[in-house]
Amino acid sequence: MEGELLPTLVIGLIVMLLLGLAFNHFLPLLLNQEKVIPRGSFGWPLAGETLNFLSPHASTSLGSFLEDHISRYGKIFKTHLFCTPTIVSCDQELNHFILQNEEKLFQCSYPKPIHGILGKSSMLVVVGETHRRFRNLALTMVSTTRSRPGYLNDIETTVTRTFRSWKGKGRVNFCEEARKFTFSVIVKQVLGLSQDEPDTARILEDFLTFMKGLISFPLYVQGTPYAKAVKARGRISLTVKAVMEQRRRGNGVGCCSNKKGDFLDVLLSVSNLTEEEKVSFVLDLLLGGYETTSILMSMAVYFLAQSPLALEKIKSEHQNIRANMQKDDYLNLEDYKKMEFTQHVISEALRCGNIVKFVHRKALRDVRFKEHLIPSGWKVLPVLSAVHLNSSLHGGALQFNPWRWEGQNQATCKKFTPFGGGTRLCPGSELAKVETAIFLHHLVLNFRWRMDCEDLPMAYPYVEFPRGLPLQIDQIS
Ligand code: HEM
């Protein structure tokens, strides 16, 4: 009996050991299998599905790549983009989860060529503590500019100058006009420079080169748009540095101080950023603040041209605001607050137009979301437009319908994220809306317009009107 017990014990121990090993090794795998990497396809070696993903389509639609993949794999799928395995999310809840978990589970991660062109200190490139410092400054910038007495007046003066230059014209290239306008506004807000100063013209010229490079193939060879853009960035940096230096000297100290208390003064007084970082920050604001806002204005004008009822309604809102004002009075904050329907038009233009289609993130560790596993290190792309164009979230999603925003609280609205979300939420959203509202105020009161030829907003995926939105305009006497 004793002779049988020993081998039985040994066998028992070995079985337990093996079971233990199996438990340790395989149970996590079994558990992981409950959370699986979303379905999808990696496409071609290296290139993956990048070309299909980037193929142009109307920004008011999902595009065939997303439509096809959603119908095959669902709203969350895997693919291979920008040389990296990627999870694409067209799902409202996952998008919200990603944006709200910045720096915890996910991190902003733009492709390397963008770093080359924006610079290593750009807000879209920096993470962690450095990003927090920039972010605080961006929020200070917003509150400083908003509380400056001339805030609305400066914008309105730029609007009226733009319209004065339209006098006698029967046709304008609207995108170009909007770009000039938003550029003048942001240069004034950030650097305190007016439209006629030589520095403004110089920065604008370099910016146009810069923008072309930002969307070009990233090949750093003499003469390519990418190389030209990197050089243009260098020149803009020099101009911005000179403007900062000039202000520093002008400010002086004590009784000679000439401080304006505007954003540039705040920036110069900050001690936790290097000179290079300050210049880079100014560039971020100029870049972030001008192209996107000009496209928003173009969207609003484009949709209003096709929606006579909305145009009638917005016009009567602005006529009512004007009814209590003298001809040359400037708009004040109270007037702005009365522009309720205008805000609905702006929101709807943002929802239908999808100026920023998606943002770039990566998973910092294995993330489990519902039945899905997002592996550590993978790229993660929350597609903002997919939520905006989802008819189960926005009834009749493909229709431009500003009335849908009546009574909705956008601040808590997860299904509307044109400005991103979480700790990377766009700091310029309010400025973009104010500029667009004041511009629309004068536009609807002074002009009738119709499109001169077919044009529509295209996602390349950066959004652009291929023909520049040519308009026939009539001044209302
Ligand atoms: C219609 C106009 C605009 C749209 C649609 C827009 C959209 C966005 C979006 C989606 C993001 C988030 C990017 C991400 O999460 O990776 C963002 C960030 C940013 N935007 Fe805007 N933006 C607009 C106007 C502006 C303006 C007027 C400014 C400057 C005054 C600005 C400056 C920035 C900056 C600096 C960031 C980076 C924020 C950070 O990383 O913390 N944007 N914008």
Short mmCIF file of C-alpha atoms and ligand atoms in Angstrom, two decimals:
data_model
loop_
_atom_site.label_atom_id
_atom_site.label_comp_id
_atom_site.label_asym_id
_atom_site.label_seq_id
_atom_site.Cartn_x
_atom_site.Cartn_y
_atom_site.Cartn_z
CA MET A 1 0.00 0.00 0.00
CA GLU A 2 2.82 2.36 1.00
CA GLY A 3 4.59 1.39 -2.22
CA GLU A 4 1.55 2.65 -4.24
CA LEU A 5 1.08 5.87 -2.24
CA LEU A 6 4.40 7.47 -3.15
CA PRO A 7 4.01 7.28 -6.95
CA THR A 8 0.38 8.42 -6.61
CA LEU A 9 1.51 11.46 -4.60
CA VAL A 10 4.27 12.25 -7.08
CA ILE A 11 1.87 11.92 -10.03
CA GLY A 12 -0.67 14.05 -8.13
CA LEU A 13 1.96 16.74 -7.54
CA ILE A 14 3.04 16.72 -11.18
CA VAL A 15 -0.59 17.00 -12.33
CA MET A 16 -1.17 19.92 -9.93
CA LEU A 17 2.02 21.60 -11.14
CA LEU A 18 0.98 21.20 -14.74
CA LEU A 19 -2.51 22.47 -13.97
CA GLY A 20 -1.00 25.44 -12.17
CA LEU A 21 1.24 26.20 -15.14
CA ALA A 22 -1.66 25.83 -17.51
CA PHE A 23 -3.74 28.10 -15.29
CA ASN A 24 -1.04 30.75 -15.22
CA HIS A 25 -0.28 30.60 -18.92
CA PHE A 26 -3.54 29.90 -20.59
CA LEU A 27 -6.20 31.45 -18.39
CA PRO A 28 -5.16 35.01 -19.25
CA LEU A 29 -5.25 34.03 -22.89
CA LEU A 30 -8.69 32.56 -22.45
CA LEU A 31 -9.80 35.72 -20.68
CA ASN A 32 -8.23 37.85 -23.43
CA GLN A 33 -10.18 35.85 -25.92
CA GLU A 34 -13.31 37.25 -24.34
CA LYS A 35 -11.93 40.67 -25.26
CA VAL A 36 -10.68 40.28 -28.78
CA ILE A 37 -8.96 42.61 -31.18
CA PRO A 38 -11.74 44.01 -33.39
CA ARG A 39 -12.24 42.39 -36.78
CA GLY A 40 -10.83 44.03 -39.89
CA SER A 41 -8.11 43.66 -42.46
CA PHE A 42 -4.49 44.82 -42.56
CA GLY A 43 -4.46 45.26 -46.35
CA TRP A 44 -1.12 45.44 -48.18
CA PRO A 45 2.24 44.92 -46.47
CA LEU A 46 3.64 48.24 -45.14
CA ALA A 47 1.14 50.56 -46.90
CA GLY A 48 -1.75 48.68 -45.29
CA GLU A 49 -5.01 50.42 -46.18
CA THR A 50 -3.63 53.97 -45.89
CA LEU A 51 -4.33 55.00 -49.49
CA ASN A 52 -7.95 53.85 -49.37
CA PHE A 53 -8.42 55.46 -45.97
CA LEU A 54 -7.12 58.79 -47.28
CA SER A 55 -9.00 58.71 -50.56
CA PRO A 56 -10.93 61.99 -51.01
CA HIS A 57 -14.70 62.18 -50.53
CA ALA A 58 -17.35 64.82 -49.74
CA SER A 59 -16.81 65.86 -46.11
CA THR A 60 -20.59 65.69 -45.65
CA SER A 61 -20.35 61.92 -46.13
CA LEU A 62 -18.42 59.05 -44.55
CA GLY A 63 -16.57 58.14 -47.73
CA SER A 64 -16.53 54.68 -49.29
CA PHE A 65 -13.69 53.32 -47.10
CA LEU A 66 -15.57 53.87 -43.84
CA GLU A 67 -18.95 52.88 -45.30
CA ASP A 68 -17.51 49.63 -46.61
CA HIS A 69 -15.57 48.77 -43.43
CA ILE A 70 -18.43 49.61 -41.07
CA SER A 71 -20.81 47.40 -43.04
CA ARG A 72 -18.27 44.55 -43.07
CA TYR A 73 -16.80 44.73 -39.57
CA GLY A 74 -18.92 47.11 -37.50
CA LYS A 75 -18.19 50.60 -36.12
CA ILE A 76 -14.93 49.54 -34.46
CA PHE A 77 -12.44 47.73 -36.67
CA LYS A 78 -8.76 47.06 -37.08
CA THR A 79 -6.68 48.09 -40.06
CA HIS A 80 -3.11 49.15 -40.90
CA LEU A 81 -2.55 52.88 -41.44
CA PHE A 82 0.52 55.12 -41.57
CA CYS A 83 2.73 52.00 -41.22
CA THR A 84 1.12 51.04 -37.89
CA PRO A 85 -1.57 48.55 -36.82
CA THR A 86 -4.60 50.70 -36.06
CA ILE A 87 -8.02 50.60 -34.45
CA VAL A 88 -10.52 52.89 -36.17
CA SER A 89 -13.47 53.94 -34.04
CA CYS A 90 -16.69 55.25 -35.57
CA ASP A 91 -18.47 54.56 -32.30
CA GLN A 92 -19.75 57.42 -30.14
CA GLU A 93 -18.98 55.75 -26.80
CA LEU A 94 -15.50 54.57 -27.70
CA ASN A 95 -14.63 57.99 -29.16
CA HIS A 96 -15.73 59.62 -25.91
CA PHE A 97 -13.78 57.05 -23.87
CA ILE A 98 -10.60 57.68 -25.93
CA LEU A 99 -10.81 61.48 -25.68
CA GLN A 100 -11.54 61.41 -21.95
CA ASN A 101 -8.61 59.08 -21.20
CA GLU A 102 -5.84 61.16 -22.72
CA GLU A 103 -2.50 60.48 -20.99
CA LYS A 104 -4.09 57.67 -18.95
CA LEU A 105 -4.87 55.00 -21.55
CA PHE A 106 -4.27 56.89 -24.78
CA GLN A 107 -1.96 59.64 -25.96
CA CYS A 108 -1.95 62.14 -28.80
CA SER A 109 0.26 60.73 -31.54
CA TYR A 110 0.54 62.50 -34.90
CA PRO A 111 2.62 60.95 -37.72
CA LYS A 112 6.35 61.76 -37.66
CA PRO A 113 6.41 63.96 -40.81
CA ILE A 114 3.94 66.29 -39.08
CA HIS A 115 6.45 66.64 -36.22
CA GLY A 116 9.11 67.66 -38.76
CA ILE A 117 6.98 70.46 -40.04
CA LEU A 118 5.22 71.67 -36.87
CA GLY A 119 8.40 71.46 -34.80
CA LYS A 120 9.14 69.41 -31.70
CA SER A 121 7.49 71.91 -29.35
CA SER A 122 4.14 72.09 -31.16
CA MET A 123 1.10 71.44 -28.96
CA LEU A 124 0.04 68.63 -31.25
CA VAL A 125 3.40 66.95 -30.67
CA VAL A 126 4.19 67.49 -26.99
CA VAL A 127 2.72 65.26 -24.30
CA GLY A 128 2.66 64.97 -20.50
CA GLU A 129 3.95 67.83 -18.37
CA THR A 130 5.05 69.95 -21.36
CA HIS A 131 1.58 69.70 -22.86
CA ARG A 132 0.04 70.73 -19.53
CA ARG A 133 2.19 73.90 -19.44
CA PHE A 134 1.16 74.85 -23.00
CA ARG A 135 -2.45 74.01 -22.29
CA ASN A 136 -2.59 76.32 -19.26
CA LEU A 137 -1.15 79.08 -21.37
CA ALA A 138 -3.70 78.45 -24.14
CA LEU A 139 -6.52 78.74 -21.62
CA THR A 140 -5.00 81.97 -20.27
CA MET A 141 -4.85 83.24 -23.82
CA VAL A 142 -8.55 82.54 -24.28
CA SER A 143 -9.58 84.32 -21.09
CA THR A 144 -7.21 87.27 -21.69
CA THR A 145 -8.41 87.93 -25.21
CA ARG A 146 -12.05 87.47 -24.25
CA SER A 147 -11.87 90.00 -21.44
CA ARG A 148 -10.05 92.65 -23.49
CA PRO A 149 -12.39 95.60 -24.17
CA GLY A 150 -11.53 95.71 -27.88
CA TYR A 151 -12.08 91.97 -28.45
CA LEU A 152 -15.32 92.12 -30.43
CA ASN A 153 -14.56 95.53 -31.95
CA ASP A 154 -11.29 94.31 -33.47
CA ILE A 155 -13.07 91.40 -35.11
CA GLU A 156 -15.90 93.60 -36.35
CA THR A 157 -13.50 96.18 -37.77
CA THR A 158 -11.80 93.42 -39.75
CA VAL A 159 -15.21 92.23 -41.03
CA THR A 160 -16.23 95.69 -42.24
CA ARG A 161 -12.86 96.17 -43.94
CA THR A 162 -13.34 92.88 -45.77
CA PHE A 163 -16.78 93.93 -46.99
CA ARG A 164 -15.56 97.35 -48.02
CA SER A 165 -13.09 95.59 -50.31
CA TRP A 166 -16.04 93.73 -51.90
CA LYS A 167 -17.66 96.99 -53.03
CA GLY A 168 -18.34 96.95 -56.76
CA LYS A 169 -17.39 93.29 -57.10
CA GLY A 170 -19.93 90.89 -58.57
CA ARG A 171 -17.96 87.77 -57.76
CA VAL A 172 -15.60 86.66 -55.00
CA ASN A 173 -13.59 83.56 -54.26
CA PHE A 174 -15.08 83.07 -50.84
CA CYS A 175 -12.48 80.70 -49.35
CA GLU A 176 -9.71 83.16 -50.16
CA GLU A 177 -11.63 86.07 -48.63
CA ALA A 178 -12.42 84.03 -45.52
CA ARG A 179 -8.78 82.98 -45.17
CA LYS A 180 -7.57 86.60 -45.39
CA PHE A 181 -10.16 87.60 -42.81
CA THR A 182 -9.42 84.86 -40.24
CA PHE A 183 -5.71 85.38 -40.68
CA SER A 184 -6.05 89.12 -39.95
CA VAL A 185 -8.13 88.32 -36.86
CA ILE A 186 -5.74 85.77 -35.39
CA VAL A 187 -2.63 87.88 -36.07
CA LYS A 188 -4.31 90.78 -34.31
CA GLN A 189 -5.49 88.62 -31.38
CA VAL A 190 -2.18 86.84 -30.85
CA LEU A 191 0.52 89.29 -31.94
CA GLY A 192 -1.38 92.57 -31.77
CA LEU A 193 -0.51 93.29 -35.44
CA SER A 194 -2.99 95.02 -37.74
CA GLN A 195 -3.73 94.08 -41.34
CA ASP A 196 -1.54 96.75 -42.96
CA GLU A 197 1.68 96.05 -41.10
CA PRO A 198 4.46 94.58 -43.28
CA ASP A 199 5.01 91.75 -40.77
CA THR A 200 1.40 90.59 -41.29
CA ALA A 201 1.83 90.32 -45.05
CA ARG A 202 5.16 88.53 -44.61
CA ILE A 203 3.72 85.98 -42.18
CA LEU A 204 0.69 85.36 -44.41
CA GLU A 205 2.87 84.69 -47.46
CA ASP A 206 5.03 82.22 -45.51
CA PHE A 207 1.95 80.61 -44.02
CA LEU A 208 0.50 79.81 -47.44
CA THR A 209 3.75 77.97 -48.30
CA PHE A 210 3.65 76.31 -44.90
CA MET A 211 0.08 75.05 -45.40
CA LYS A 212 0.90 73.56 -48.82
CA GLY A 213 3.74 71.58 -47.21
CA LEU A 214 1.65 70.40 -44.32
CA ILE A 215 -0.58 68.49 -46.70
CA SER A 216 2.15 67.37 -49.10
CA PHE A 217 4.18 64.19 -49.40
CA PRO A 218 6.83 64.41 -46.65
CA LEU A 219 9.99 64.32 -48.77
CA TYR A 220 12.76 66.59 -47.52
CA VAL A 221 14.46 67.29 -50.83
CA GLN A 222 15.31 70.80 -52.08
CA GLY A 223 12.32 72.32 -53.90
CA THR A 224 9.59 69.95 -52.70
CA PRO A 225 6.55 71.55 -50.99
CA TYR A 226 7.54 69.74 -47.79
CA ALA A 227 11.07 71.21 -47.78
CA LYS A 228 9.69 74.66 -48.69
CA ALA A 229 7.27 74.42 -45.77
CA VAL A 230 10.00 73.55 -43.29
CA LYS A 231 11.91 76.61 -44.50
CA ALA A 232 8.79 78.80 -44.38
CA ARG A 233 8.31 77.73 -40.77
CA GLY A 234 11.85 78.91 -40.03
CA ARG A 235 11.10 82.32 -41.58
CA ILE A 236 7.81 82.68 -39.67
CA SER A 237 9.70 81.88 -36.47
CA LEU A 238 12.17 84.68 -37.19
CA THR A 239 9.40 87.20 -37.88
CA VAL A 240 7.53 86.17 -34.71
CA LYS A 241 10.74 86.43 -32.67
CA ALA A 242 11.34 89.94 -34.03
CA VAL A 243 7.76 90.99 -33.16
CA MET A 244 8.24 89.64 -29.63
CA GLU A 245 11.54 91.47 -29.26
CA GLN A 246 10.01 94.71 -30.50
CA ARG A 247 7.20 94.40 -27.96
CA ARG A 248 9.67 93.66 -25.19
CA ARG A 249 11.61 96.83 -25.98
CA GLY A 250 8.39 98.86 -26.33
CA ASN A 251 7.10 97.62 -23.00
CA GLY A 252 10.12 98.95 -21.13
CA VAL A 253 9.80 99.10 -17.37
CA GLY A 254 8.22 101.31 -14.72
CA CYS A 255 6.84 104.63 -15.97
CA CYS A 256 7.91 103.87 -19.55
CA SER A 257 5.90 100.67 -19.67
CA ASN A 258 3.69 100.49 -22.73
CA LYS A 259 1.93 97.23 -21.88
CA LYS A 260 -1.33 96.51 -23.68
CA GLY A 261 -2.35 93.66 -21.41
CA ASP A 262 -3.07 91.53 -24.46
CA PHE A 263 -2.07 87.96 -25.18
CA LEU A 264 1.47 88.84 -26.31
CA ASP A 265 2.13 90.62 -23.01
CA VAL A 266 0.92 87.55 -21.13
CA LEU A 267 3.14 85.31 -23.24
CA LEU A 268 6.21 87.48 -22.69
CA SER A 269 5.67 87.48 -18.94
CA VAL A 270 5.53 83.68 -18.70
CA SER A 271 8.67 82.22 -17.14
CA ASN A 272 8.17 78.48 -17.59
CA LEU A 273 8.60 78.41 -21.39
CA THR A 274 11.80 78.88 -23.38
CA GLU A 275 11.93 81.47 -26.17
CA GLU A 276 11.70 78.65 -28.76
CA GLU A 277 8.63 77.22 -27.03
CA LYS A 278 6.95 80.64 -27.00
CA VAL A 279 7.53 81.05 -30.73
CA SER A 280 6.24 77.53 -31.37
CA PHE A 281 3.14 78.27 -29.30
CA VAL A 282 2.40 81.41 -31.34
CA LEU A 283 2.73 79.33 -34.49
CA ASP A 284 0.26 76.78 -33.14
CA LEU A 285 -2.30 79.47 -32.47
CA LEU A 286 -1.83 81.06 -35.88
CA LEU A 287 -2.04 77.72 -37.62
CA GLY A 288 -4.90 76.33 -35.54
CA GLY A 289 -6.78 79.59 -35.66
CA TYR A 290 -6.92 80.49 -39.27
CA GLU A 291 -7.49 77.69 -41.78
CA THR A 292 -10.10 75.79 -39.73
CA THR A 293 -12.11 78.93 -38.94
CA SER A 294 -12.08 80.10 -42.55
CA ILE A 295 -13.43 76.68 -43.60
CA LEU A 296 -16.17 76.96 -40.97
CA MET A 297 -17.23 80.30 -42.45
CA SER A 298 -17.19 78.80 -45.94
CA MET A 299 -19.34 75.90 -44.72
CA ALA A 300 -21.91 78.24 -43.19
CA VAL A 301 -22.14 80.28 -46.40
CA TYR A 302 -22.31 77.11 -48.51
CA PHE A 303 -25.16 75.55 -46.52
CA LEU A 304 -27.10 78.81 -46.18
CA ALA A 305 -26.93 79.25 -49.97
CA GLN A 306 -28.91 76.01 -50.23
CA SER A 307 -31.31 76.57 -47.38
CA PRO A 308 -33.58 79.60 -48.02
CA LEU A 309 -35.61 79.05 -44.83
CA ALA A 310 -32.52 79.05 -42.62
CA LEU A 311 -31.20 82.10 -44.46
CA GLU A 312 -34.48 83.95 -43.90
CA LYS A 313 -34.44 83.05 -40.20
CA ILE A 314 -30.84 84.07 -39.57
CA LYS A 315 -31.39 87.31 -41.46
CA SER A 316 -34.36 88.26 -39.34
CA GLU A 317 -32.36 87.46 -36.16
CA HIS A 318 -29.69 89.97 -37.22
CA GLN A 319 -32.23 92.56 -38.38
CA ASN A 320 -33.79 92.38 -34.89
CA ILE A 321 -30.38 92.90 -33.26
CA ARG A 322 -29.72 95.91 -35.52
CA ALA A 323 -33.18 97.36 -34.89
CA ASN A 324 -32.05 98.68 -31.51
CA MET A 325 -28.71 100.06 -32.71
CA GLN A 326 -27.45 103.16 -34.47
CA LYS A 327 -26.01 102.65 -37.96
CA ASP A 328 -22.36 102.79 -36.90
CA ASP A 329 -22.66 101.12 -33.50
CA TYR A 330 -20.39 98.19 -32.76
CA LEU A 331 -21.80 94.87 -31.59
CA ASN A 332 -21.31 94.12 -27.92
CA LEU A 333 -21.38 90.93 -25.88
CA GLU A 334 -25.11 91.28 -25.21
CA ASP A 335 -25.79 91.45 -28.96
CA TYR A 336 -23.63 88.39 -29.47
CA LYS A 337 -25.60 86.46 -26.88
CA LYS A 338 -28.78 87.19 -28.85
CA MET A 339 -27.42 85.32 -31.90
CA GLU A 340 -29.07 82.06 -30.93
CA PHE A 341 -30.15 80.81 -34.33
CA THR A 342 -26.76 81.86 -35.72
CA GLN A 343 -25.16 79.51 -33.18
CA HIS A 344 -27.43 76.73 -34.43
CA VAL A 345 -26.32 77.45 -38.00
CA ILE A 346 -22.67 77.31 -36.89
CA SER A 347 -23.18 74.03 -35.01
CA GLU A 348 -24.97 72.49 -37.94
CA ALA A 349 -22.25 73.65 -40.36
CA LEU A 350 -19.69 72.01 -38.05
CA ARG A 351 -21.72 68.79 -37.81
CA CYS A 352 -22.45 68.46 -41.54
CA GLY A 353 -19.11 69.84 -42.75
CA ASN A 354 -16.75 67.87 -40.47
CA ILE A 355 -13.75 70.18 -40.63
CA VAL A 356 -11.64 67.77 -38.57
CA LYS A 357 -12.54 64.24 -39.65
CA PHE A 358 -10.48 62.33 -37.05
CA VAL A 359 -7.71 62.82 -34.51
CA HIS A 360 -4.58 60.72 -33.94
CA ARG A 361 -4.02 58.73 -30.76
CA LYS A 362 -2.10 55.65 -29.64
CA ALA A 363 -2.86 53.13 -26.87
CA LEU A 364 -0.43 53.46 -23.95
CA ARG A 365 -1.27 49.93 -22.75
CA ASP A 366 -3.66 47.10 -23.50
CA VAL A 367 -7.12 48.65 -23.23
CA ARG A 368 -10.31 46.70 -22.83
CA PHE A 369 -13.48 48.35 -24.06
CA LYS A 370 -16.70 46.32 -24.06
CA GLU A 371 -15.87 43.10 -25.95
CA HIS A 372 -12.83 44.69 -27.61
CA LEU A 373 -9.12 44.58 -26.86
CA ILE A 374 -7.00 47.48 -28.10
CA PRO A 375 -3.37 46.31 -27.91
CA SER A 376 -0.70 48.53 -26.37
CA GLY A 377 1.20 50.66 -28.91
CA TRP A 378 -1.47 50.47 -31.60
CA LYS A 379 -2.65 53.63 -33.33
CA VAL A 380 -6.21 54.61 -32.42
CA LEU A 381 -8.27 56.94 -34.61
CA PRO A 382 -11.55 58.27 -33.25
CA VAL A 383 -13.46 59.37 -36.35
CA LEU A 384 -15.44 62.43 -35.27
CA SER A 385 -17.36 62.70 -38.54
CA ALA A 386 -18.76 59.16 -38.24
CA VAL A 387 -20.65 60.15 -35.09
CA HIS A 388 -21.86 63.43 -36.62
CA LEU A 389 -23.26 61.63 -39.65
CA ASN A 390 -24.90 58.78 -37.75
CA SER A 391 -28.66 59.00 -38.36
CA SER A 392 -29.55 57.10 -35.20
CA LEU A 393 -27.87 59.89 -33.19
CA HIS A 394 -28.83 62.85 -35.39
CA GLY A 395 -32.18 62.23 -37.14
CA GLY A 396 -31.89 62.89 -40.89
CA ALA A 397 -28.15 63.26 -40.39
CA LEU A 398 -27.42 64.11 -44.01
CA GLN A 399 -29.78 67.12 -43.97
CA PHE A 400 -28.59 70.59 -42.99
CA ASN A 401 -31.12 71.41 -40.28
CA PRO A 402 -30.04 74.13 -37.81
CA TRP A 403 -33.35 73.83 -35.94
CA ARG A 404 -32.25 70.42 -34.56
CA TRP A 405 -30.03 72.30 -32.07
CA GLU A 406 -32.90 74.19 -30.44
CA GLY A 407 -32.96 73.40 -26.72
CA GLN A 408 -29.90 71.11 -26.86
CA ASN A 409 -27.07 71.49 -24.37
CA GLN A 410 -23.95 71.12 -26.44
CA ALA A 411 -21.58 71.28 -23.47
CA THR A 412 -22.72 67.83 -22.34
CA CYS A 413 -23.38 66.46 -25.79
CA LYS A 414 -21.22 63.40 -26.51
CA LYS A 415 -22.53 63.03 -30.02
CA PHE A 416 -21.11 66.39 -31.19
CA THR A 417 -17.33 66.81 -30.99
CA PRO A 418 -16.15 69.09 -33.81
CA PHE A 419 -13.50 70.51 -31.46
CA GLY A 420 -12.33 67.17 -30.05
CA GLY A 421 -12.61 66.60 -26.31
CA GLY A 422 -10.94 65.88 -22.98
CA THR A 423 -7.66 67.60 -22.15
CA ARG A 424 -7.02 68.29 -25.84
CA LEU A 425 -10.31 70.07 -26.46
CA CYS A 426 -9.67 72.91 -28.89
CA PRO A 427 -8.87 76.09 -26.94
CA GLY A 428 -9.95 78.26 -29.90
CA SER A 429 -13.52 77.01 -30.28
CA GLU A 430 -15.10 80.14 -28.82
CA LEU A 431 -12.99 82.48 -30.95
CA ALA A 432 -13.90 80.52 -34.09
CA LYS A 433 -17.61 80.82 -33.30
CA VAL A 434 -17.45 84.53 -32.43
CA GLU A 435 -15.60 85.35 -35.64
CA THR A 436 -18.06 83.37 -37.74
CA ALA A 437 -21.11 84.88 -36.02
CA ILE A 438 -19.93 88.48 -36.45
CA PHE A 439 -18.97 87.82 -40.05
CA LEU A 440 -22.40 86.30 -40.77
CA HIS A 441 -24.08 89.27 -39.08
CA HIS A 442 -22.68 91.70 -41.64
CA LEU A 443 -22.88 89.27 -44.54
CA VAL A 444 -26.60 88.51 -44.24
CA LEU A 445 -27.48 92.16 -43.66
CA ASN A 446 -25.46 93.49 -46.57
CA PHE A 447 -25.28 90.83 -49.26
CA ARG A 448 -27.22 88.29 -51.25
CA TRP A 449 -25.13 85.48 -52.65
CA ARG A 450 -25.37 82.39 -54.77
CA MET A 451 -22.84 79.85 -55.85
CA ASP A 452 -21.18 80.68 -59.12
CA CYS A 453 -20.56 77.04 -60.01
CA GLU A 454 -20.79 73.57 -58.46
CA ASP A 455 -18.46 73.19 -55.52
CA LEU A 456 -18.60 71.11 -52.36
CA PRO A 457 -16.44 70.54 -49.30
CA MET A 458 -14.08 67.62 -49.83
CA ALA A 459 -12.14 65.69 -47.16
CA TYR A 460 -8.62 64.99 -48.44
CA PRO A 461 -8.92 64.34 -45.38
CA TYR A 462 -8.09 68.02 -44.56
CA VAL A 463 -11.20 69.81 -45.78
CA GLU A 464 -11.22 72.13 -48.74
CA PHE A 465 -13.59 73.44 -51.40
CA PRO A 466 -11.75 72.39 -54.59
CA ARG A 467 -12.87 75.49 -56.53
CA GLY A 468 -12.50 77.86 -53.59
CA LEU A 469 -16.28 78.43 -53.34
CA PRO A 470 -16.79 81.11 -56.00
CA LEU A 471 -19.83 83.25 -55.19
CA GLN A 472 -21.86 85.77 -57.13
CA ILE A 473 -22.66 88.58 -54.75
CA ASP A 474 -25.15 91.45 -54.75
CA GLN A 475 -24.89 94.24 -52.25
CA ILE A 476 -28.24 94.99 -50.59
CA SER A 477 -28.75 98.72 -50.87
C1 HEM B 1 -13.75 75.84 -36.67
C2 HEM B 1 -12.59 76.02 -36.14
C3 HEM B 1 -11.78 74.97 -35.42
C4 HEM B 1 -11.92 73.61 -35.41
C5 HEM B 1 -12.95 72.76 -36.14
C6 HEM B 1 -10.88 73.10 -34.53
C7 HEM B 1 -10.72 71.76 -34.22
C8 HEM B 1 -9.79 71.29 -33.31
C9 HEM B 1 -9.70 69.92 -32.86
C10 HEM B 1 -10.61 68.77 -33.31
C11 HEM B 1 -8.67 69.84 -31.99
C12 HEM B 1 -8.23 68.59 -31.20
C13 HEM B 1 -7.02 67.91 -31.82
C14 HEM B 1 -6.69 66.62 -31.10
O1 HEM B 1 -7.38 66.22 -30.16
O2 HEM B 1 -5.71 65.96 -31.49
C15 HEM B 1 -8.08 71.16 -31.88
C16 HEM B 1 -6.99 71.48 -31.10
C17 HEM B 1 -6.39 72.72 -31.11
N1 HEM B 1 -6.87 73.88 -31.68
FE1 HEM B 1 -8.55 74.03 -32.77
N2 HEM B 1 -10.14 74.15 -34.06
C18 HEM B 1 -10.67 75.32 -34.56
C19 HEM B 1 -10.25 76.61 -34.27
C20 HEM B 1 -9.13 76.94 -33.54
C21 HEM B 1 -8.69 78.28 -33.23
C22 HEM B 1 -9.43 79.55 -33.62
C23 HEM B 1 -7.50 78.16 -32.53
C24 HEM B 1 -6.60 79.24 -31.98
C25 HEM B 1 -6.97 80.32 -31.46
C26 HEM B 1 -7.23 76.75 -32.39
C27 HEM B 1 -6.13 76.23 -31.74
C28 HEM B 1 -5.99 74.90 -31.40
C29 HEM B 1 -4.88 74.38 -30.62
C30 HEM B 1 -3.68 75.18 -30.11
C31 HEM B 1 -5.12 73.00 -30.43
C32 HEM B 1 -4.25 71.99 -29.67
C33 HEM B 1 -4.87 71.77 -28.29
C34 HEM B 1 -4.14 70.73 -27.46
O3 HEM B 1 -3.41 69.90 -28.00
O4 HEM B 1 -4.31 70.78 -26.22
N3 HEM B 1 -8.24 76.04 -33.00
N4 HEM B 1 -8.79 72.02 -32.69
#
